[in-house]
GROMACS .gro file of N, CA and C in nm:
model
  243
    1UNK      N    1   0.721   1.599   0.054
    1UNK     CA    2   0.732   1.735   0.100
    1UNK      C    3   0.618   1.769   0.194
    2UNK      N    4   0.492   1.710   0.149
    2UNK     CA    5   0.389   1.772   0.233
    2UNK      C    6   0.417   1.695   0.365
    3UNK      N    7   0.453   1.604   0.382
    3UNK     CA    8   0.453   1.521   0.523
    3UNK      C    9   0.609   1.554   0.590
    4UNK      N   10   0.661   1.629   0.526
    4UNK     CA   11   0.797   1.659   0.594
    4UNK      C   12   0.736   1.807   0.656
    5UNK      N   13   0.633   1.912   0.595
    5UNK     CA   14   0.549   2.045   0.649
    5UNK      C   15   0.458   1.988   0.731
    6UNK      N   16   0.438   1.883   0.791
    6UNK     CA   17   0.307   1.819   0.904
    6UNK      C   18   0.203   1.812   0.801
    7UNK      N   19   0.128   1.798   0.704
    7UNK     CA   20   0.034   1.813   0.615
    7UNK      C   21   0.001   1.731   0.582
    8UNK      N   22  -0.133   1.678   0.672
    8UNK     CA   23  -0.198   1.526   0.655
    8UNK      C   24  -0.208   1.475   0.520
    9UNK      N   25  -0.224   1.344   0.479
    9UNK     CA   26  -0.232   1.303   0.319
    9UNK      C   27  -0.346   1.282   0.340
   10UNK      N   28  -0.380   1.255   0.238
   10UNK     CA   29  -0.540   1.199   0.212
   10UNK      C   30  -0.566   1.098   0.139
   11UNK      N   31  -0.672   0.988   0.112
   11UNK     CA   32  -0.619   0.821   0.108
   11UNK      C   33  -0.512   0.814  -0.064
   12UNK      N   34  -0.554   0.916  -0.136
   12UNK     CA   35  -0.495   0.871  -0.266
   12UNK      C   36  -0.349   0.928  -0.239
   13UNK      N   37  -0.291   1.023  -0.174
   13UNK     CA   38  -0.203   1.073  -0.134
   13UNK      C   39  -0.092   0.950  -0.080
   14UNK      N   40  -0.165   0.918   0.018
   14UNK     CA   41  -0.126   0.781   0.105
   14UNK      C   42  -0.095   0.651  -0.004
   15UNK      N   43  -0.163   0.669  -0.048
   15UNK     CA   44  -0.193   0.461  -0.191
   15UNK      C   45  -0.014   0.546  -0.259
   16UNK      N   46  -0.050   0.658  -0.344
   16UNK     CA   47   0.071   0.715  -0.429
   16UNK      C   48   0.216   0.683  -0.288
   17UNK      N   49   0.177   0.793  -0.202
   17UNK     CA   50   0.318   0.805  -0.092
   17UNK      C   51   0.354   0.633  -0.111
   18UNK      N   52   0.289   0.529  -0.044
   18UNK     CA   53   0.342   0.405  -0.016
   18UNK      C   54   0.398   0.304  -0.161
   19UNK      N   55   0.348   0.366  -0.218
   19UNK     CA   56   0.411   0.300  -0.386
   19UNK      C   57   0.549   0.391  -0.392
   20UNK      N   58   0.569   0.512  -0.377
   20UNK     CA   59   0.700   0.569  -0.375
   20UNK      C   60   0.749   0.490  -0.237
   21UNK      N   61   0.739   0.451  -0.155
   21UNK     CA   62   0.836   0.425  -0.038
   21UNK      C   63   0.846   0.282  -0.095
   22UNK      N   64   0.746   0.197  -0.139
   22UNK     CA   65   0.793   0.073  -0.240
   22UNK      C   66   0.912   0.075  -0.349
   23UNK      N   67   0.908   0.170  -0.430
   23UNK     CA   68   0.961   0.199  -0.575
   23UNK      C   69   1.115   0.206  -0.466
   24UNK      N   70   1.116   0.248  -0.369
   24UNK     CA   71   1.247   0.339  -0.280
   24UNK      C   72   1.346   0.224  -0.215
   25UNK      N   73   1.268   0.102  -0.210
   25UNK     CA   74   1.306  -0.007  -0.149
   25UNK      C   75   1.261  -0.020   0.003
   26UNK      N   76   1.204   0.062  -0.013
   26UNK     CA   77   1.179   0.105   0.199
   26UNK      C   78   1.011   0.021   0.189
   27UNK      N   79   1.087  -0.100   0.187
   27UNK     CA   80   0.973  -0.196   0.222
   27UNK      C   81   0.859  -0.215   0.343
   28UNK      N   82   0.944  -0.185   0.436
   28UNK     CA   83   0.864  -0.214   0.596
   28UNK      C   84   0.814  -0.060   0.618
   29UNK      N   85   0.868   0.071   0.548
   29UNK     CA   86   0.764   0.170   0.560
   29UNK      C   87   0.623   0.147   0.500
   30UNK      N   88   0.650   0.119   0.376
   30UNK     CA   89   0.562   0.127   0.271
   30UNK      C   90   0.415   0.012   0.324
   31UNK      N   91   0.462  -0.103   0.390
   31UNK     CA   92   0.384  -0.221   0.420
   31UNK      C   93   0.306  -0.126   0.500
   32UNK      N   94   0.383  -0.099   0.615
   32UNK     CA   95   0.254  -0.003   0.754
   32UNK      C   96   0.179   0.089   0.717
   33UNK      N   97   0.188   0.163   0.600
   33UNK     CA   98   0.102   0.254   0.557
   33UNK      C   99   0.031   0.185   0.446
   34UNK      N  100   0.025   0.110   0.405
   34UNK     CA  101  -0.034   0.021   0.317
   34UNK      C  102  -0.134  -0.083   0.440
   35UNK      N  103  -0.077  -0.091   0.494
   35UNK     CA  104  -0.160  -0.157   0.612
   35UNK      C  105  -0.223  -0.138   0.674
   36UNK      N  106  -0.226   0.030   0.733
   36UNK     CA  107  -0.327   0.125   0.806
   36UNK      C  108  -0.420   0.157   0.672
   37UNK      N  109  -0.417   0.169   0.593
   37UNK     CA  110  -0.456   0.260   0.461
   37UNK      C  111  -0.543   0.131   0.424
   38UNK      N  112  -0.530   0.040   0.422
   38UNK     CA  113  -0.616  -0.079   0.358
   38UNK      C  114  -0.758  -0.069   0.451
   39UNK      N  115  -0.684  -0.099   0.577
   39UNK     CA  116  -0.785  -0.159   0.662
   39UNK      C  117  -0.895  -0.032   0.709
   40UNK      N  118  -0.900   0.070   0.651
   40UNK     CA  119  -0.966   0.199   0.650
   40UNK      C  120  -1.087   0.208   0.540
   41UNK      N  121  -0.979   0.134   0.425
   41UNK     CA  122  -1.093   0.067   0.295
   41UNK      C  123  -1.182   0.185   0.224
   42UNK      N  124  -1.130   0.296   0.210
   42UNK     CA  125  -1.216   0.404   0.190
   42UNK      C  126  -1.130   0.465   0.045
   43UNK      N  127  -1.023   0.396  -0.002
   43UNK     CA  128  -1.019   0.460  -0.121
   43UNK      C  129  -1.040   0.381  -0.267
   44UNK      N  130  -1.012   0.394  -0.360
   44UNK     CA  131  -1.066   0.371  -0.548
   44UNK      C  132  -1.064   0.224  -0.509
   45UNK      N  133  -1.190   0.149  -0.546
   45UNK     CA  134  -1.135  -0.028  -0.575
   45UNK      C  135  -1.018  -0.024  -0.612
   46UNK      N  136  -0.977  -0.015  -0.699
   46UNK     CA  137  -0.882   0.001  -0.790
   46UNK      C  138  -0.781   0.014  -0.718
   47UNK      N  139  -0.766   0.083  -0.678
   47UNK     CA  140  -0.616   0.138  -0.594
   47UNK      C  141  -0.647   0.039  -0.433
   48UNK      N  142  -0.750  -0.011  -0.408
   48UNK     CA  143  -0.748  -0.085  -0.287
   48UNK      C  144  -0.647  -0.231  -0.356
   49UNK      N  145  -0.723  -0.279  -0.473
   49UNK     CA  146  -0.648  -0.414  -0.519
   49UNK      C  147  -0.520  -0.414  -0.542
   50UNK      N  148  -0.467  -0.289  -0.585
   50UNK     CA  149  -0.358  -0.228  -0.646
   50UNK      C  150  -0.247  -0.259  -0.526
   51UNK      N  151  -0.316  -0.154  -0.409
   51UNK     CA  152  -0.210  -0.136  -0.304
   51UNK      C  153  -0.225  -0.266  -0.181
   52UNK      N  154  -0.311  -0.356  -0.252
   52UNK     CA  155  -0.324  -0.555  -0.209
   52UNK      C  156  -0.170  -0.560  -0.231
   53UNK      N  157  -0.195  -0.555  -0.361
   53UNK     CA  158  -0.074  -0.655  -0.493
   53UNK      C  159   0.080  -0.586  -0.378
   54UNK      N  160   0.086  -0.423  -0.382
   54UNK     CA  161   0.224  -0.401  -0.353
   54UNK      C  162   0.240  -0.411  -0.191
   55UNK      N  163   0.142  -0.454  -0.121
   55UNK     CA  164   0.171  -0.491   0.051
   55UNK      C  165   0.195  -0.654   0.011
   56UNK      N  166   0.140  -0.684  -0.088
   56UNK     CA  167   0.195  -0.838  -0.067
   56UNK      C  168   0.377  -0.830  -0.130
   57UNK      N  169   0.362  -0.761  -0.229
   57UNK     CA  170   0.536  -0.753  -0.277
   57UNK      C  171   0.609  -0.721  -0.160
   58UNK      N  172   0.548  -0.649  -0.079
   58UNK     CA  173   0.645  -0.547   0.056
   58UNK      C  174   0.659  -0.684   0.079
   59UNK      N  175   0.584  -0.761   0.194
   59UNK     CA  176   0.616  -0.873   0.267
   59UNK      C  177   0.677  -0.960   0.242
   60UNK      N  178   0.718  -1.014   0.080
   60UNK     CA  179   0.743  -1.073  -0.005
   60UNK      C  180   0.897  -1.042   0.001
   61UNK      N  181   0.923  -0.926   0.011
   61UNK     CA  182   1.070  -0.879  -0.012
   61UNK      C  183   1.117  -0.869   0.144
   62UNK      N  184   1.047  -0.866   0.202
   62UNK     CA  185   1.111  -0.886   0.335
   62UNK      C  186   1.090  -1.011   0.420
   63UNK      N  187   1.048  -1.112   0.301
   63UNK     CA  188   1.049  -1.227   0.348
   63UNK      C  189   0.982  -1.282   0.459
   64UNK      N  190   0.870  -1.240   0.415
   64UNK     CA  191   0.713  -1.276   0.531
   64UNK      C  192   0.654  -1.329   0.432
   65UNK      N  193   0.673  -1.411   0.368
   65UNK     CA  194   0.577  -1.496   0.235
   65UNK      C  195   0.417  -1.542   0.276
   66UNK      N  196   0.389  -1.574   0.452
   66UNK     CA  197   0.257  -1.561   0.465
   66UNK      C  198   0.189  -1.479   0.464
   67UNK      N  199   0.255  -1.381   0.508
   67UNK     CA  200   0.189  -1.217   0.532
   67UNK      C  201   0.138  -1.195   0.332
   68UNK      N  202   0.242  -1.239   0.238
   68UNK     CA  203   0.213  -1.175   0.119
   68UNK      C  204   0.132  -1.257   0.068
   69UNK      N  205   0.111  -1.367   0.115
   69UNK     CA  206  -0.045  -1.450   0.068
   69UNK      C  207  -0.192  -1.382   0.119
   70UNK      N  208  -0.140  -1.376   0.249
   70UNK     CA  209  -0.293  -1.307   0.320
   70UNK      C  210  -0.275  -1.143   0.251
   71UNK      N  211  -0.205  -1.035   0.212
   71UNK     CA  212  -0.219  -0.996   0.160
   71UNK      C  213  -0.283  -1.016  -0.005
   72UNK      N  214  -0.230  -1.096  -0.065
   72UNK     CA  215  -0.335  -1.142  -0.186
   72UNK      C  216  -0.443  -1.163  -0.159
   73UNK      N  217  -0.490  -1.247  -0.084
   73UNK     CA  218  -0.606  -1.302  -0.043
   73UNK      C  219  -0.751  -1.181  -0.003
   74UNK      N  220  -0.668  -1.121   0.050
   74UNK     CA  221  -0.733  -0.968   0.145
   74UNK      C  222  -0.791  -0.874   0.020
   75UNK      N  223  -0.718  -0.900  -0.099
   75UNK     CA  224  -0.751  -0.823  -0.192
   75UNK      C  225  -0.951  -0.865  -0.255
   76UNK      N  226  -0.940  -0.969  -0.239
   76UNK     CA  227  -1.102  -1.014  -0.255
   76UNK      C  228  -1.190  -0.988  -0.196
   77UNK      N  229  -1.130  -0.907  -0.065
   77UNK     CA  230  -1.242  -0.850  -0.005
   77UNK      C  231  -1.303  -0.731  -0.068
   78UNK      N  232  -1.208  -0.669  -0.161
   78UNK     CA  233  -1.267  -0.511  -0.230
   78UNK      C  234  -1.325  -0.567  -0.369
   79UNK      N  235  -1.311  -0.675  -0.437
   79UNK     CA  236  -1.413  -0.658  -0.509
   79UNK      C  237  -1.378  -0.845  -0.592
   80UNK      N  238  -1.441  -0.908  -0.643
   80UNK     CA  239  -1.467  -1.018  -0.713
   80UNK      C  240  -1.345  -1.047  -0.821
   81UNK      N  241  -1.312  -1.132  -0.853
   81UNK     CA  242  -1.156  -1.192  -0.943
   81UNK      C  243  -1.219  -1.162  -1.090
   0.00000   0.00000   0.00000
Protein backbone atom coordinates (compact mmCIF):
# COMPACT_ATOMS: atom_id res chain seq x y z
CA UNK A 1 0.00 0.00 0.00
CA UNK A 2 2.62 2.44 0.96
CA UNK A 3 4.51 2.03 -2.42
CA UNK A 4 1.31 2.01 -4.43
CA UNK A 5 0.82 6.09 -2.32
CA UNK A 6 4.68 6.93 -3.67
CA UNK A 7 5.94 6.36 0.05
CA UNK A 8 9.56 5.51 0.13
CA UNK A 9 10.34 2.14 2.25
CA UNK A 10 12.96 2.06 4.45
CA UNK A 11 15.65 -0.89 4.53
CA UNK A 12 13.44 -3.17 6.91
CA UNK A 13 10.39 -2.19 4.91
CA UNK A 14 12.30 -3.22 1.73
CA UNK A 15 14.04 -6.91 3.42
CA UNK A 16 9.88 -7.55 4.60
CA UNK A 17 8.40 -6.00 0.91
CA UNK A 18 10.95 -8.51 -1.04
CA UNK A 19 10.14 -11.65 1.14
CA UNK A 20 6.37 -10.87 0.30
CA UNK A 21 7.17 -10.53 -3.51
CA UNK A 22 9.18 -14.01 -2.78
CA UNK A 23 6.27 -15.71 -0.71
CA UNK A 24 4.08 -14.21 -4.14
CA UNK A 25 6.18 -16.17 -6.55
CA UNK A 26 7.31 -12.87 -8.22
CA UNK A 27 10.78 -14.03 -8.20
CA UNK A 28 12.67 -11.58 -10.57
CA UNK A 29 10.88 -8.64 -8.56
CA UNK A 30 11.86 -9.76 -5.33
CA UNK A 31 15.75 -10.66 -6.59
CA UNK A 32 16.20 -6.66 -7.81
CA UNK A 33 15.16 -5.33 -4.66
CA UNK A 34 17.00 -7.80 -2.76
CA UNK A 35 19.82 -6.87 -4.91
CA UNK A 36 19.76 -3.07 -4.64
CA UNK A 37 18.94 -3.54 -0.83
CA UNK A 38 21.98 -5.88 -0.20
CA UNK A 39 24.51 -4.02 -1.88
CA UNK A 40 23.53 -0.80 0.29
CA UNK A 41 24.36 -3.24 3.35
CA UNK A 42 22.85 -0.93 5.88
CA UNK A 43 20.25 -3.12 7.39
CA UNK A 44 20.03 -5.98 10.70
CA UNK A 45 22.99 -8.70 10.06
CA UNK A 46 20.39 -10.76 10.45
CA UNK A 47 18.10 -9.76 7.88
CA UNK A 48 21.28 -9.05 5.53
CA UNK A 49 22.02 -13.13 5.78
CA UNK A 50 18.40 -13.72 5.75
CA UNK A 51 17.64 -11.73 2.56
CA UNK A 52 21.37 -13.70 1.16
CA UNK A 53 19.44 -17.06 1.69
CA UNK A 54 16.02 -15.68 -0.25
CA UNK A 55 18.04 -13.80 -3.38
CA UNK A 56 19.75 -17.04 -3.66
CA UNK A 57 16.18 -19.03 -3.62
CA UNK A 58 14.95 -16.12 -6.19
CA UNK A 59 17.78 -17.12 -8.67
CA UNK A 60 17.41 -20.62 -7.87
CA UNK A 61 13.78 -20.62 -8.99
CA UNK A 62 14.43 -18.86 -11.95
CA UNK A 63 17.08 -20.96 -12.75
CA UNK A 64 20.32 -18.88 -12.49
CA UNK A 65 21.92 -21.57 -10.12
CA UNK A 66 25.27 -19.41 -10.36
CA UNK A 67 23.76 -16.30 -9.45
CA UNK A 68 22.23 -18.45 -6.24
CA UNK A 69 25.72 -19.64 -5.27
CA UNK A 70 27.29 -16.16 -5.44
CA UNK A 71 24.36 -15.16 -3.64
CA UNK A 72 25.22 -17.70 -0.76
CA UNK A 73 28.58 -16.90 -0.88
CA UNK A 74 27.89 -12.94 -0.63
CA UNK A 75 26.22 -13.76 2.54
CA UNK A 76 29.82 -14.03 4.36
CA UNK A 77 30.46 -10.85 3.68
CA UNK A 78 27.90 -9.62 6.62
CA UNK A 79 29.16 -11.66 9.14
CA UNK A 80 31.30 -15.16 9.91
CA UNK A 81 29.53 -18.99 9.48
Amino acid sequence: RMQAEGQPLDDRQQYYYARELYDHARYAEAAALLSSWLERGTGWVENLIGGSQILAYCHYRLGEEHKALLALLGSLAFDAP
